[in-house]
Amino acid sequence: MLTAEHNFNLMVIFIREQLQQFAIKQGDKPSCNLVIPLTPFDLLGLLKGQSLDSDALYPRIYWEDIEHLQTIACFGAIDECTYIPEPIGEACYFGGLAFQQQGVQWADFPEILFIRPALEFTLEQQKLRLTCHFNGANSIEKSLLLINCLQKPVSPDAVNNIVVSREDLPNRQQWAELVESAIEYKALIPKVVLSRQTELICEQKVNQWDLINQWQEANPNSFHFAFQFSTNHTFIGCSPERLFSRENNRLKTEALAGTVNRGREPREDAILRQSLLSDKKIDRENYLVQEFIVSSLKRLKAEVTCSEPHVMQLLNVQHLRVEINAKLNAQTKDAHLLHNLHPTPAVGGCPKLPALQFINDKEHYNRGWYAGTVGYLRVDKSDFSVAIRSALVSSNKIKLFAGAGIVVGSIADQEWQELENKIHTILDILSV
């Protein structure tokens, strides 16, 4: 019986042979991609298996969409853009936009960063393929080097760590003052989304791949992502919120705003679910997001329709959700969509500019890529998640992020509890 390691070694030999044959046909610097079908295996395990900190294997990216249609693992880069690229041909770019300019802790994550990977493993409809990206500048030799650096997959394990300290920024008293200050601005800013960073120091180094594996098992109905651009930090997330998904000129987006926790038993859960659909404060909070998205799309000359509100249930919380569909103008690019829709009032506030200014002036830390947007874009399709329910992992530290929309009627203690509910899954995984 062949071992998993032997099968992996055979796969590497097969990939090398395919690249060498491709070089004979296309030359050492091809201008088109090579797609190689492979026997499926666990892509998170592949990412975990790369224990050698080889510079050649960075960036390392993991992506799974909310519908579980695609799971992707990327290694290396043949192109890097600090602007939103416009893909041509077979190009595909992965990356994101920050919510704010990066501070010291976000040194690896500039305001805008997109990379075209060298190696892209994609699992789709239970079939796995490796796309070796080429653009006429990078060589077959470089791709062979990356393949030779790859180590065999290692199965994810249960997170086995102990949290030794926790620090909230802002703390509870500062949060109460922040909420009170936001409500004082209600005439100028009907809604502002305030957030908190919770830093956990663990006894041992945190394995980000084990952590995201358990996180996505707990909340499967979410986008799952990890962006690691160096050995220093990995930004991971398990986000329920889509910024937009585009297939040619058809667009899907949503207003996801308004939150209550899950009930302890079915009857309480149903009562809380109904409160999302009938609460005037929550309805107002969600409507502000809808209004912003619809008006932004109409400015781009899109035809827009909205669904009836419904409830999205997650492990510890449930949200009010309105699906929005649009037919885009032929001239609309992904860059137009990203610049117009990001950040939505679901993570910033409304009106947009005064809310963002309030956050810049008043919040106690820099959000960086938290509440930004992450995803990928290519000619025929793009898919972006709002980077909430996210964490920044570095050595033995985890920085968790959570936000809450503040409107007239918000109560600081209740909003604090909402923040707790939103990070509860990770705290459970770590057995805090």
mmCIF file of N, CA and C in Angstrom, residues 161 179 181 208 210 222 234-235 322 327 353 409:
data_model
loop_
_atom_site.group_PDB
_atom_site.id
_atom_site.type_symbol
_atom_site.label_atom_id
_atom_site.label_comp_id
_atom_site.label_asym_id
_atom_site.label_seq_id
_atom_site.Cartn_x
_atom_site.Cartn_y
_atom_site.Cartn_z
ATOM 1 N N ASN A 161 -3.407 24.725 23.009
ATOM 2 C CA ASN A 161 -2.646 25.873 23.494
ATOM 3 C C ASN A 161 -3.356 26.443 24.717
ATOM 4 N N VAL A 179 -18.854 54.797 22.866
ATOM 5 C CA VAL A 179 -20.249 54.666 22.433
ATOM 6 C C VAL A 179 -21.022 55.946 22.736
ATOM 7 N N SER A 181 -19.831 58.937 23.017
ATOM 8 C CA SER A 181 -19.363 59.979 22.100
ATOM 9 C C SER A 181 -20.004 59.813 20.727
ATOM 10 N N GLN A 208 -1.450 28.721 12.769
ATOM 11 C CA GLN A 208 -2.579 29.404 12.136
ATOM 12 C C GLN A 208 -3.425 28.454 11.300
ATOM 13 N N ASP A 210 -4.007 25.137 11.885
ATOM 14 C CA ASP A 210 -4.882 24.395 12.796
ATOM 15 C C ASP A 210 -6.037 25.279 13.261
ATOM 16 N N SER A 222 -19.402 30.387 5.835
ATOM 17 C CA SER A 222 -18.632 31.636 5.834
ATOM 18 C C SER A 222 -17.554 31.553 4.756
ATOM 19 N N THR A 234 0.213 36.297 9.917
ATOM 20 C CA THR A 234 -0.798 35.725 9.036
ATOM 21 C C THR A 234 -2.136 36.338 9.407
ATOM 22 N N PHE A 235 -2.836 36.865 8.406
ATOM 23 C CA PHE A 235 -4.174 37.420 8.613
ATOM 24 C C PHE A 235 -5.174 36.356 8.197
ATOM 25 N N VAL A 322 -29.984 41.085 3.668
ATOM 26 C CA VAL A 322 -30.757 41.400 2.469
ATOM 27 C C VAL A 322 -29.847 41.187 1.267
ATOM 28 N N LYS A 327 -27.227 44.044 -12.515
ATOM 29 C CA LYS A 327 -26.651 43.878 -13.846
ATOM 30 C C LYS A 327 -25.779 45.100 -14.097
ATOM 31 N N LEU A 353 -18.092 59.252 4.817
ATOM 32 C CA LEU A 353 -16.887 60.024 5.149
ATOM 33 C C LEU A 353 -16.878 60.524 6.594
ATOM 34 N N GLY A 409 -30.208 54.657 20.405
ATOM 35 C CA GLY A 409 -30.777 53.530 21.135
ATOM 36 C C GLY A 409 -29.752 52.474 21.511
#
